[in-house]
PDB file of C-alpha atoms in Angstrom:
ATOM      1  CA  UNK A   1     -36.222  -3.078   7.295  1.00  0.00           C
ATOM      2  CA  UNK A   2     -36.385  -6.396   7.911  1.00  0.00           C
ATOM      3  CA  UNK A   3     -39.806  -7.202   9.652  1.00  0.00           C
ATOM      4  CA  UNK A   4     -41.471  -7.731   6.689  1.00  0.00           C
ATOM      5  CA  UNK A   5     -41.068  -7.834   2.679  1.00  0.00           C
ATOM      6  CA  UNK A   6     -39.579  -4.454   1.633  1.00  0.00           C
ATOM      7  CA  UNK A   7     -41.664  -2.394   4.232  1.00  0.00           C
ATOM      8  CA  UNK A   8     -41.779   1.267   3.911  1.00  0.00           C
ATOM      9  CA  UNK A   9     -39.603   2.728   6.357  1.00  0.00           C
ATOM     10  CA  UNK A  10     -38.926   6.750   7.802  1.00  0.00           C
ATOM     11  CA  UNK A  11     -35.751   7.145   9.482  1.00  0.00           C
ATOM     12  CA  UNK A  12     -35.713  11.153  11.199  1.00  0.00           C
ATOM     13  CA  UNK A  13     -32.808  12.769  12.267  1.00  0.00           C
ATOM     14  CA  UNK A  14     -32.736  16.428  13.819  1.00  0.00           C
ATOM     15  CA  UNK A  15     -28.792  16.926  13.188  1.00  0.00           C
ATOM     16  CA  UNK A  16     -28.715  18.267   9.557  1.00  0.00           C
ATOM     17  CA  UNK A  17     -26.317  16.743   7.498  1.00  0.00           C
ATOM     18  CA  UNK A  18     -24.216  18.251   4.251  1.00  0.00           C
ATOM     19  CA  UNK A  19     -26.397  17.260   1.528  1.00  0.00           C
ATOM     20  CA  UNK A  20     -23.467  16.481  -0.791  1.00  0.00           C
ATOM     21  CA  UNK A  21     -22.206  13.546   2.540  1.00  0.00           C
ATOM     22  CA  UNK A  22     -26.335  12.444   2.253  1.00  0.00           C
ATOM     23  CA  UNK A  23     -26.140  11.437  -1.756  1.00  0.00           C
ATOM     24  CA  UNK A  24     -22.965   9.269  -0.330  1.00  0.00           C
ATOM     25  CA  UNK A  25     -24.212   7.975   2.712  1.00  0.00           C
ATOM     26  CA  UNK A  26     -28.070   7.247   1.833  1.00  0.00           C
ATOM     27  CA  UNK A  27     -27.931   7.201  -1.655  1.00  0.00           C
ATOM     28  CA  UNK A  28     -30.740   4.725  -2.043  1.00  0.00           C
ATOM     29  CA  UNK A  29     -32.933   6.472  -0.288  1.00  0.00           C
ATOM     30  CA  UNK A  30     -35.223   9.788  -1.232  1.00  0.00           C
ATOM     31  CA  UNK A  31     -34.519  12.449   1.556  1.00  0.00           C
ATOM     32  CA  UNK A  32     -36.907  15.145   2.357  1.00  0.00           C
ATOM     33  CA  UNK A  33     -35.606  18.135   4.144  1.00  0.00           C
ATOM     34  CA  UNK A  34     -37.633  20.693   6.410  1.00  0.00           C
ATOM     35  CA  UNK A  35     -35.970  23.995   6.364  1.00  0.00           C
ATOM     36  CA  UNK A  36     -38.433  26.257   7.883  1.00  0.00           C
ATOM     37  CA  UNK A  37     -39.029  27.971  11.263  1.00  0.00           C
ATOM     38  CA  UNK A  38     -42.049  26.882  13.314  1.00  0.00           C
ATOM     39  CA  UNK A  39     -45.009  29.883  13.208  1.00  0.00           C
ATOM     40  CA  UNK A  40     -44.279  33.177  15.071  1.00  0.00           C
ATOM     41  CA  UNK A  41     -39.821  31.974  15.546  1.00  0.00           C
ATOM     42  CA  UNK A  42     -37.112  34.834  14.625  1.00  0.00           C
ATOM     43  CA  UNK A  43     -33.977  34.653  13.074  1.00  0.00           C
ATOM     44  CA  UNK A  44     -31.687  34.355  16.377  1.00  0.00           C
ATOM     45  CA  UNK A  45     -29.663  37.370  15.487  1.00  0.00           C
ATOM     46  CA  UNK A  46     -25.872  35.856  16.345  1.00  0.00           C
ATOM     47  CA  UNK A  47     -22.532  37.890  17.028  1.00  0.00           C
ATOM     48  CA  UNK A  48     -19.036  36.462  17.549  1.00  0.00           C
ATOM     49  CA  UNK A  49     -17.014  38.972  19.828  1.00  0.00           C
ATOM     50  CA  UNK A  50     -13.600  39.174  21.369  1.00  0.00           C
ATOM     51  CA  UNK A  51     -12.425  39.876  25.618  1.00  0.00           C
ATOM     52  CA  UNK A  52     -12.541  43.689  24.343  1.00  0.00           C
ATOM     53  CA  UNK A  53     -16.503  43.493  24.247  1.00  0.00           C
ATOM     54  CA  UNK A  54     -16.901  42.081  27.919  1.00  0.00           C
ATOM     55  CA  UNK A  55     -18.335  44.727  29.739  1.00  0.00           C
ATOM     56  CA  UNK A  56     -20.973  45.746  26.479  1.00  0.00           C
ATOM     57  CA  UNK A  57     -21.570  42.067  26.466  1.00  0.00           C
ATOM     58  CA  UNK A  58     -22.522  42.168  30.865  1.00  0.00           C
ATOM     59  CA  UNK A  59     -24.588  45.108  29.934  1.00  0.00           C
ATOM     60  CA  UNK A  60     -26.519  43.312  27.212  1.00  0.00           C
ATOM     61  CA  UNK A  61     -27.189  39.867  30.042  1.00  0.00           C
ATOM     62  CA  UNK A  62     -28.496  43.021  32.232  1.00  0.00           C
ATOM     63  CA  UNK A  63     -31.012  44.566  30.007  1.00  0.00           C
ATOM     64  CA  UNK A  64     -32.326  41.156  28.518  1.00  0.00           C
ATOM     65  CA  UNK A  65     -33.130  39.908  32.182  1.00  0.00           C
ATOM     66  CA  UNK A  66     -34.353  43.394  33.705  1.00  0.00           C
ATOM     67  CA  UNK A  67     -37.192  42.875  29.997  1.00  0.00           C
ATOM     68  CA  UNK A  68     -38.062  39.412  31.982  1.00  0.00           C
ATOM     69  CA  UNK A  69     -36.236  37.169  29.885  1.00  0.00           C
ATOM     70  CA  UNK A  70     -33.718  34.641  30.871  1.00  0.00           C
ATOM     71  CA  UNK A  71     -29.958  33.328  29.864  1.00  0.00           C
ATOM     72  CA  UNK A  72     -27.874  30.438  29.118  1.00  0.00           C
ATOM     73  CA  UNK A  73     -23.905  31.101  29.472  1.00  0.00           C
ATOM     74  CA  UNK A  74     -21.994  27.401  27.940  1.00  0.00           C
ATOM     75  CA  UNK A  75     -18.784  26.408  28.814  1.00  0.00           C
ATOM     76  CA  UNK A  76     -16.372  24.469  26.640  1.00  0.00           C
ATOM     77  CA  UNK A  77     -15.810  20.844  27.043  1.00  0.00           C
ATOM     78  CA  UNK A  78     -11.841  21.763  27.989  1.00  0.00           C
ATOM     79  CA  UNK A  79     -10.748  18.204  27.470  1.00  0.00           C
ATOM     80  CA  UNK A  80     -12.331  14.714  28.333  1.00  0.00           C
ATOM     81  CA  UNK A  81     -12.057  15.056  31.923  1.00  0.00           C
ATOM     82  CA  UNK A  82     -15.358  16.178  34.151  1.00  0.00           C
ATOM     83  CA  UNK A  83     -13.423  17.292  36.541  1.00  0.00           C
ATOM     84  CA  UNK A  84     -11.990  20.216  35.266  1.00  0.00           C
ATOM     85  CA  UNK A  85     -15.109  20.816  33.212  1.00  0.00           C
ATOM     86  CA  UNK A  86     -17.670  20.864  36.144  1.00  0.00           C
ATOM     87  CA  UNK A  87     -14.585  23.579  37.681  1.00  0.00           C
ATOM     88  CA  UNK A  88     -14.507  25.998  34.962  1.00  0.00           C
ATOM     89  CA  UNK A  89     -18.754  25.813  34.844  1.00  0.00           C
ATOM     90  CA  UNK A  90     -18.305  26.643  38.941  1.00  0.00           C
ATOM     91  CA  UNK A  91     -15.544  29.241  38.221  1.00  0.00           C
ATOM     92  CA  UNK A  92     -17.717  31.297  35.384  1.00  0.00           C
ATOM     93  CA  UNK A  93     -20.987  30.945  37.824  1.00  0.00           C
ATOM     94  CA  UNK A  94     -18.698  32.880  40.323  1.00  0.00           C
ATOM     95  CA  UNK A  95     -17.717  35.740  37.997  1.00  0.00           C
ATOM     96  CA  UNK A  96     -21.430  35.898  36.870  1.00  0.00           C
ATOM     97  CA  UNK A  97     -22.529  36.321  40.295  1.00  0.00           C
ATOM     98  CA  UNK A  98     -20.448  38.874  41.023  1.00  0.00           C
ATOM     99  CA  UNK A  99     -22.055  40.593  37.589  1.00  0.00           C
ATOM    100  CA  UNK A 100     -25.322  40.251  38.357  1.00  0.00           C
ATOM    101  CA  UNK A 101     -25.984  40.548  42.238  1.00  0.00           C
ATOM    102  CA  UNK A 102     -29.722  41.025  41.595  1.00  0.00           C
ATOM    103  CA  UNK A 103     -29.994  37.815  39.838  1.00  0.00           C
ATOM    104  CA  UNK A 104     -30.707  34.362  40.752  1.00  0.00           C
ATOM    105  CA  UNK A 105     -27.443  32.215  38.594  1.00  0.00           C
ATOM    106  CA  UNK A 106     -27.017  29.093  39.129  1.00  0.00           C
ATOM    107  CA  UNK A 107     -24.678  26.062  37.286  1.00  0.00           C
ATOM    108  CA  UNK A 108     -25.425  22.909  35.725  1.00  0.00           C
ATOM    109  CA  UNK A 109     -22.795  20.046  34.442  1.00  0.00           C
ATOM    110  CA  UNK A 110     -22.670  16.155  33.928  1.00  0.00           C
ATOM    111  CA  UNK A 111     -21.201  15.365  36.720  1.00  0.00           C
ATOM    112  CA  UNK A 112     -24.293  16.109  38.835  1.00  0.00           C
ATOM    113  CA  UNK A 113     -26.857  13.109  40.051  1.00  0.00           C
ATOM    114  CA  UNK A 114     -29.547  13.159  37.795  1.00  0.00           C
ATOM    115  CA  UNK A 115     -32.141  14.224  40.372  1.00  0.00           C
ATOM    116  CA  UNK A 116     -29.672  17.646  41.086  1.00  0.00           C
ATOM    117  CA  UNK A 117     -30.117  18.005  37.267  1.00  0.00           C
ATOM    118  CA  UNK A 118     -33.296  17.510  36.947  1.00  0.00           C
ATOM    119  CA  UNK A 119     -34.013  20.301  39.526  1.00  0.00           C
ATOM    120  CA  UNK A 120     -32.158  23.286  38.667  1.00  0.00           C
ATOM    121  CA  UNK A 121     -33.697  22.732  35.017  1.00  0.00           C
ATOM    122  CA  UNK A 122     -37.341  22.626  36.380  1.00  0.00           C
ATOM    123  CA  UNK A 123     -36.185  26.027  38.314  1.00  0.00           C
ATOM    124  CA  UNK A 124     -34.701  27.506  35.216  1.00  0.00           C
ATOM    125  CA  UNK A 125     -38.064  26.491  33.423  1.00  0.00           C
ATOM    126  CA  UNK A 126     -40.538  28.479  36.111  1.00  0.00           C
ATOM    127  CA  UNK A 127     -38.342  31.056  35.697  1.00  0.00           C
ATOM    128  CA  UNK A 128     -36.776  30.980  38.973  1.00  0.00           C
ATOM    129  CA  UNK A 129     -33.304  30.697  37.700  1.00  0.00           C
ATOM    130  CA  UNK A 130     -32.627  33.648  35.591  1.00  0.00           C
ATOM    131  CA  UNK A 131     -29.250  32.623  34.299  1.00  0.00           C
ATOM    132  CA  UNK A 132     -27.800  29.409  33.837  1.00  0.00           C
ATOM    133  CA  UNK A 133     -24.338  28.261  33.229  1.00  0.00           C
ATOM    134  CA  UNK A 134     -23.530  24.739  31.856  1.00  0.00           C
ATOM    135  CA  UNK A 135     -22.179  22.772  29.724  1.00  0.00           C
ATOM    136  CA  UNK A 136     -22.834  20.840  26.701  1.00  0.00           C
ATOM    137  CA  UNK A 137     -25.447  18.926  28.720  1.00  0.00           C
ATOM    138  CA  UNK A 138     -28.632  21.932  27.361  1.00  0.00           C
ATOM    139  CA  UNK A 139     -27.193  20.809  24.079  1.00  0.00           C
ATOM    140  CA  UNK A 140     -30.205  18.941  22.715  1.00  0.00           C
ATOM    141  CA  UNK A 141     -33.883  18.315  24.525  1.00  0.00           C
ATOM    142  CA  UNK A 142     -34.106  21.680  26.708  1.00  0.00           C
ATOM    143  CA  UNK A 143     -37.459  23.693  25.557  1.00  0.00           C
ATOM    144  CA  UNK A 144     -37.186  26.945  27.295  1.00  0.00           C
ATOM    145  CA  UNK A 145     -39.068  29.579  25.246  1.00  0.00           C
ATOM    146  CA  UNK A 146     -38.514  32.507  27.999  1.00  0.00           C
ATOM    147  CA  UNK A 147     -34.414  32.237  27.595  1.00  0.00           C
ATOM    148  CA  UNK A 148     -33.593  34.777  24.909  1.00  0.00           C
ATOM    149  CA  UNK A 149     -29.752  35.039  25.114  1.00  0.00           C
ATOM    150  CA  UNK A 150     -27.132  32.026  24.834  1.00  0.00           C
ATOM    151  CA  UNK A 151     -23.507  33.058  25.400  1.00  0.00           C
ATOM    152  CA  UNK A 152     -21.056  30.462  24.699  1.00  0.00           C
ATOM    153  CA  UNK A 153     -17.442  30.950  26.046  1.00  0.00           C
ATOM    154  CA  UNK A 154     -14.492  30.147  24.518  1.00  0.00           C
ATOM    155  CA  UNK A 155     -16.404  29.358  21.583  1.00  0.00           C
ATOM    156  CA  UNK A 156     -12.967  28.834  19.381  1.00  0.00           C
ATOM    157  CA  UNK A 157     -13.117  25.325  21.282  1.00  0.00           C
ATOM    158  CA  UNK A 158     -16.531  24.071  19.739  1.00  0.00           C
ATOM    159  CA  UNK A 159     -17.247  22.673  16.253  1.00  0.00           C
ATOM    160  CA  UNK A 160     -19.847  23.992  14.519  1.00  0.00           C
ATOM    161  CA  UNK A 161     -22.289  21.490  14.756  1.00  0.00           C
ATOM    162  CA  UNK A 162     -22.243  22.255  18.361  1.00  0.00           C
ATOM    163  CA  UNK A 163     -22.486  25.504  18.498  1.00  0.00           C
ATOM    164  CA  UNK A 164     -25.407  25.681  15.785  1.00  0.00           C
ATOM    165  CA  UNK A 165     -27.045  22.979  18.558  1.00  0.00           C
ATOM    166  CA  UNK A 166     -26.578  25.084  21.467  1.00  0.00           C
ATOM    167  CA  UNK A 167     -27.731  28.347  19.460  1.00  0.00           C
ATOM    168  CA  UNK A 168     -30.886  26.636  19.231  1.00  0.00           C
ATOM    169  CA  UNK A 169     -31.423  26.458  22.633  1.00  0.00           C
ATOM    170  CA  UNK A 170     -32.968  29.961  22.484  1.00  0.00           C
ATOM    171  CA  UNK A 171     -35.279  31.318  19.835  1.00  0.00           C
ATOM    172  CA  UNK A 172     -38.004  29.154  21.187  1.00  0.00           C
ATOM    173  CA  UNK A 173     -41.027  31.592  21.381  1.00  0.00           C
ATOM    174  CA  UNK A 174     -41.679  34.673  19.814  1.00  0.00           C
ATOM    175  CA  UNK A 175     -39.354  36.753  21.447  1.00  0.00           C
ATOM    176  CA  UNK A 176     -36.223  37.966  19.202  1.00  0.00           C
ATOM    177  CA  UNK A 177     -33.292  36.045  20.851  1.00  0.00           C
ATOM    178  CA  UNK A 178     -29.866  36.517  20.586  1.00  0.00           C
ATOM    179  CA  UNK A 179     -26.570  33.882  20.472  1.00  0.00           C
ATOM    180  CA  UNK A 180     -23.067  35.686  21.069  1.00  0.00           C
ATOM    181  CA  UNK A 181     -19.972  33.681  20.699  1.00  0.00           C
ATOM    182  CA  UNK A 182     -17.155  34.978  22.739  1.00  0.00           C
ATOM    183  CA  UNK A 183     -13.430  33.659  21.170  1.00  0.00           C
ATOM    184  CA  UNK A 184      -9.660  34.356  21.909  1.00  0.00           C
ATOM    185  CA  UNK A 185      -8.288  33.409  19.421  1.00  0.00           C
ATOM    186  CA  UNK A 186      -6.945  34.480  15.992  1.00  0.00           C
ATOM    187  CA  UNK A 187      -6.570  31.298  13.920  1.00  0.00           C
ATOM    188  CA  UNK A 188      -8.147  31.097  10.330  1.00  0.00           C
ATOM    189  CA  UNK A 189     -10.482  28.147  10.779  1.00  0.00           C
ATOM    190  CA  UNK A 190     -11.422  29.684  14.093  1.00  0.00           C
ATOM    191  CA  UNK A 191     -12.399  32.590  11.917  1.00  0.00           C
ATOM    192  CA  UNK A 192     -14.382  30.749   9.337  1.00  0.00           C
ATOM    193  CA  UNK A 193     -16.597  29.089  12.462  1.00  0.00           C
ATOM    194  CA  UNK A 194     -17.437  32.018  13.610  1.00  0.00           C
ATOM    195  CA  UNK A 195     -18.215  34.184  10.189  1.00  0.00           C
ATOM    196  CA  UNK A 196     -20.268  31.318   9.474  1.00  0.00           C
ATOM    197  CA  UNK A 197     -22.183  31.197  12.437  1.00  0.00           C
ATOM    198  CA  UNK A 198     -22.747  34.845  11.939  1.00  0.00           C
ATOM    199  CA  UNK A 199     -24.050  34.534   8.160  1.00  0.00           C
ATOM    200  CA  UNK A 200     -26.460  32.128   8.455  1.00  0.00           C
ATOM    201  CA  UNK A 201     -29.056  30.135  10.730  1.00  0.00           C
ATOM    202  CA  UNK A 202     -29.337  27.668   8.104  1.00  0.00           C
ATOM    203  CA  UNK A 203     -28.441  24.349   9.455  1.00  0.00           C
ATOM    204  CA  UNK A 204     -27.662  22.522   6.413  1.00  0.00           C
ATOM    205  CA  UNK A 205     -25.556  25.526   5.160  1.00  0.00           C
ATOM    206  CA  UNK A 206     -23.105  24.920   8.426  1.00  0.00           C
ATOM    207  CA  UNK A 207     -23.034  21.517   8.147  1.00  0.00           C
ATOM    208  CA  UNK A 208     -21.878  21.668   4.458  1.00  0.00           C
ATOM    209  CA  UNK A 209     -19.306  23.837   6.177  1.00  0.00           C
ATOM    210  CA  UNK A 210     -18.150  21.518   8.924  1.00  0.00           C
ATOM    211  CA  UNK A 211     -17.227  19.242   6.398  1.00  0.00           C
ATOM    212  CA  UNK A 212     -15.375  21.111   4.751  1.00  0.00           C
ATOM    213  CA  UNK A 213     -13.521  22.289   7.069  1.00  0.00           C
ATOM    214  CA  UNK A 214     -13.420  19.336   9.307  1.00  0.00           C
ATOM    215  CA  UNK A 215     -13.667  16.654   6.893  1.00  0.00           C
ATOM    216  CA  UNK A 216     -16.349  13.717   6.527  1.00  0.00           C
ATOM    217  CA  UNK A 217     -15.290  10.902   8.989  1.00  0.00           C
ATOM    218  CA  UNK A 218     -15.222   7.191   8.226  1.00  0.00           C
ATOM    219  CA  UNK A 219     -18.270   6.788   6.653  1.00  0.00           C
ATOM    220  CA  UNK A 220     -18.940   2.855   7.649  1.00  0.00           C
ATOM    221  CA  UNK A 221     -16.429   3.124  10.932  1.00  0.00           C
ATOM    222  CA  UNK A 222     -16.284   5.359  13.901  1.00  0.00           C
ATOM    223  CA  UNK A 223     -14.036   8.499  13.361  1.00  0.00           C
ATOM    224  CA  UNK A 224     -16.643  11.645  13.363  1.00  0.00           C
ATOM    225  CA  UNK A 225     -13.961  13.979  11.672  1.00  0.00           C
ATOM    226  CA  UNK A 226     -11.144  13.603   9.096  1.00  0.00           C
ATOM    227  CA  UNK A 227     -11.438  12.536   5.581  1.00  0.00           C
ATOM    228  CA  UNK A 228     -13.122   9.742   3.740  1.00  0.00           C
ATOM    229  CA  UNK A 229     -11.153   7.595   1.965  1.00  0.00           C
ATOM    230  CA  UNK A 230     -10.772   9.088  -1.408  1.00  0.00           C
ATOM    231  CA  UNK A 231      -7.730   8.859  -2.761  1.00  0.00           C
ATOM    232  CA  UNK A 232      -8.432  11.635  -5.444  1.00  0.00           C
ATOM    233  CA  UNK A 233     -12.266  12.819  -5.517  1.00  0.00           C
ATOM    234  CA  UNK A 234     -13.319  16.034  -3.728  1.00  0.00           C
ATOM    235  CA  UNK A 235     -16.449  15.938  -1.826  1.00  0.00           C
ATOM    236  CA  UNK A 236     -17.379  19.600  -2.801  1.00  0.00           C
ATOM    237  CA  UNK A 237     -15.336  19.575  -6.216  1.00  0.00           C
ATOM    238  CA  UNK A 238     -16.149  16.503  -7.093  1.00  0.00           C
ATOM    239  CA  UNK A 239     -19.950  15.884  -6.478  1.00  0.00           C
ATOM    240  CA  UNK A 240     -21.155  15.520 -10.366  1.00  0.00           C
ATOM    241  CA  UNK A 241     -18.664  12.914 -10.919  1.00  0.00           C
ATOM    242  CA  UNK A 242     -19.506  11.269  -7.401  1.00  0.00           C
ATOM    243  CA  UNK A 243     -23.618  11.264  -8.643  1.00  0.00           C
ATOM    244  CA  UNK A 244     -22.521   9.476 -11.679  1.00  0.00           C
ATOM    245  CA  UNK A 245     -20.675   6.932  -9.660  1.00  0.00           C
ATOM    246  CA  UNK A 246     -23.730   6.183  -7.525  1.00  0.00           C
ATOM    247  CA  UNK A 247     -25.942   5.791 -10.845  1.00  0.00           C
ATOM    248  CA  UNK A 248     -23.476   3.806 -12.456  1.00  0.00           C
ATOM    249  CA  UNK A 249     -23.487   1.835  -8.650  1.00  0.00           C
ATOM    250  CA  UNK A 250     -27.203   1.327  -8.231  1.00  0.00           C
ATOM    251  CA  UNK A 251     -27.444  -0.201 -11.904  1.00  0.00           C
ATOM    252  CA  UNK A 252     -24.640  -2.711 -11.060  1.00  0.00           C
ATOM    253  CA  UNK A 253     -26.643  -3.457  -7.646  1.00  0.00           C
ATOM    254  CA  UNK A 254     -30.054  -3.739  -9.680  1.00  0.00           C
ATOM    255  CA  UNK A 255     -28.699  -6.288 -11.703  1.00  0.00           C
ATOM    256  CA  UNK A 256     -26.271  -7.822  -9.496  1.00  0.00           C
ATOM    257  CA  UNK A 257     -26.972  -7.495  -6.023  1.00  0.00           C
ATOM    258  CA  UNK A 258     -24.362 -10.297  -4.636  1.00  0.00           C
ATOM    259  CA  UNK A 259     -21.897  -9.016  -7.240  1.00  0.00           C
ATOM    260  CA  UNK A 260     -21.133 -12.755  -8.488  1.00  0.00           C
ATOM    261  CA  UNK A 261     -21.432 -12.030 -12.482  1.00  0.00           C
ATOM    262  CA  UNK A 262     -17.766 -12.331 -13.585  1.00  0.00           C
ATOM    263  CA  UNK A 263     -17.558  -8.935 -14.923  1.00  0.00           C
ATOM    264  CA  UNK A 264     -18.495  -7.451 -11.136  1.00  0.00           C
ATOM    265  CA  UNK A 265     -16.288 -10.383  -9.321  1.00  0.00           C
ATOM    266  CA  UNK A 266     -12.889  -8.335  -9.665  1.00  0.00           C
ATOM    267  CA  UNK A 267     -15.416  -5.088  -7.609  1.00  0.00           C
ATOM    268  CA  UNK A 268     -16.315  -7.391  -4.819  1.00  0.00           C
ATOM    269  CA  UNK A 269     -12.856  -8.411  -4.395  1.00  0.00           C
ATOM    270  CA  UNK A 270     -12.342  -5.301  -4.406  1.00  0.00           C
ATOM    271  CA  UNK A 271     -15.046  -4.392  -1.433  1.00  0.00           C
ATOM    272  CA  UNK A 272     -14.190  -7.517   0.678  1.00  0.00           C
ATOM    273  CA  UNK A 273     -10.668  -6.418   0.827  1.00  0.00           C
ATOM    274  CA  UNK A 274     -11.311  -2.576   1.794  1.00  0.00           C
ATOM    275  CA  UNK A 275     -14.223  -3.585   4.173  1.00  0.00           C
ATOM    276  CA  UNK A 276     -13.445  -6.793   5.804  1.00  0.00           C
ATOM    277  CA  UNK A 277     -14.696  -6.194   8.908  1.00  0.00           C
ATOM    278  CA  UNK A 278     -17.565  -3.764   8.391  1.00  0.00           C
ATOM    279  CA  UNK A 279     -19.974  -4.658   5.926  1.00  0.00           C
ATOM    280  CA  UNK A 280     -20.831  -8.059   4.828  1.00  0.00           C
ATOM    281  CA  UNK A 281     -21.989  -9.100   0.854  1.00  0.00           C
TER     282      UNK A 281
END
């Protein structure tokens, strides 16, 4: 924005984000959304299941790779430690081997050298892997229209940004693919991820979603979860009031950009002292 005098500018993002967060956050700019499915896609039909459905579930990997097609099995981040993460990715390659002995399956994590990496996914690509396990690496950037079936384990342990990412792994040609989300758990936000998963493929629907049940973050800091710092205003009960703020906000702006008329001096006070260290007037 600043290389020249008010340039036109397009910023893209592929991460959808709750439309009632994007009249906060951009406010002064017009946002266009695309909501539509490339030619020839299908809705990837998507089932959260519990331990009870295992062998169904096997039976289901079986019959979508003996049609030619190919899967991705995910498992959770367990905690910030690659360690144990590459071990349970190693551990749930073992039990799918022993599942499907007429199958190539091989593993993929982030603690491999890029070149190992870069392998297996060329292999998985030709088709020469036929089911892969990772993690959260195949999250974004992995184009593999043959893989019809994502499995994500433990899915209770994801948010549902990620696990709307990773669903869209498959449903890349114009084969009907399929996401199941196995949980073990019984907990009532754990629920709602998962019923919502199951309602819709709608991106900006889940993110709306997320925030509610995750809460917005610091909007000009670092925290990606929480809640914003509203002392009484509601994000989702709330948003006609909070449009009327930002109208009332850009006139203020249009007429006092440097908020230095006395009237507005008692606001950027006000600003300065909540913001110090992030955003400058």
């Amino acid at each position: 924005m600043a290389k020249g005098n008010n340039p036109d500018v397009l910023v893209m993002t592929a991460t959808p984000i709750p439309r009632t967060l994007a009249l906060i956050l951009y406010g002064d700019l017009d946002i266009s959304i695309i909501d539509e499915l490339p030619p020839n896609r299908k809705k990837i039909e998507t089932y959260a299941v519990n331990k009870s459905m295992e062998e169904r579930i096997n039976a289901f990997i079986l019959k979508n790779l003996q049609d030619g097609r190919q899967a991705y099995v995910v498992c959770p981040l367990v905690e910030e430690n690659e360690e144990i993460n590459a071990k349970s990715v190693i551990e749930t390659t073992e039990k799918y081997k022993k599942t499907l002995t007429d199958y190539r399956v091989e593993y993929i994590h982030g603690k491999m050298k890029p070149k190992e990496k870069e392998r297996i996914m060329q292999e998985f690509k030709e088709g020469k892997i036929n089911v892969l396990i990772s993690t959260t690496v195949i999250e974004v950037g992995v184009n593999v229209p043959n893989a019809t079936l994502m499995i994500i384990e433990s899915a209770e342990r994801f948010g549902l940004a990620a696990l709307h990412q990773l669903r869209g792994r498959v449903g890349r040609g114009d084969k009907q693919s399929y996401c199941i989300l196995k949980y073990n758990t019984t907990t009532q936000v754990a629920k709602q991820r998962m019923e919502i998963m199951q309602k819709t493929n709608d991106g900006f629907v889940i993110a709306e979603k997320d925030l509610e049940l995750r809460g917005s973050g610091d909007f000009f800091g670092t925290m990606q979860h929480g809640l914003p710092e509203f002392k009484i205003a509601n994000l989702f009960e709330d948003i006609d009031m909070l449009k009327m703020v930002q109208t009332v906000a850009m006139k203020i702006l249009e007429k006092d950009p440097k908020l230095e008329k006395e009237e507005n001096k008692p606001l950027r006070a006000l600003i300065q002292d909540k913001f110090r260290d992030r955003i400058e007037i």
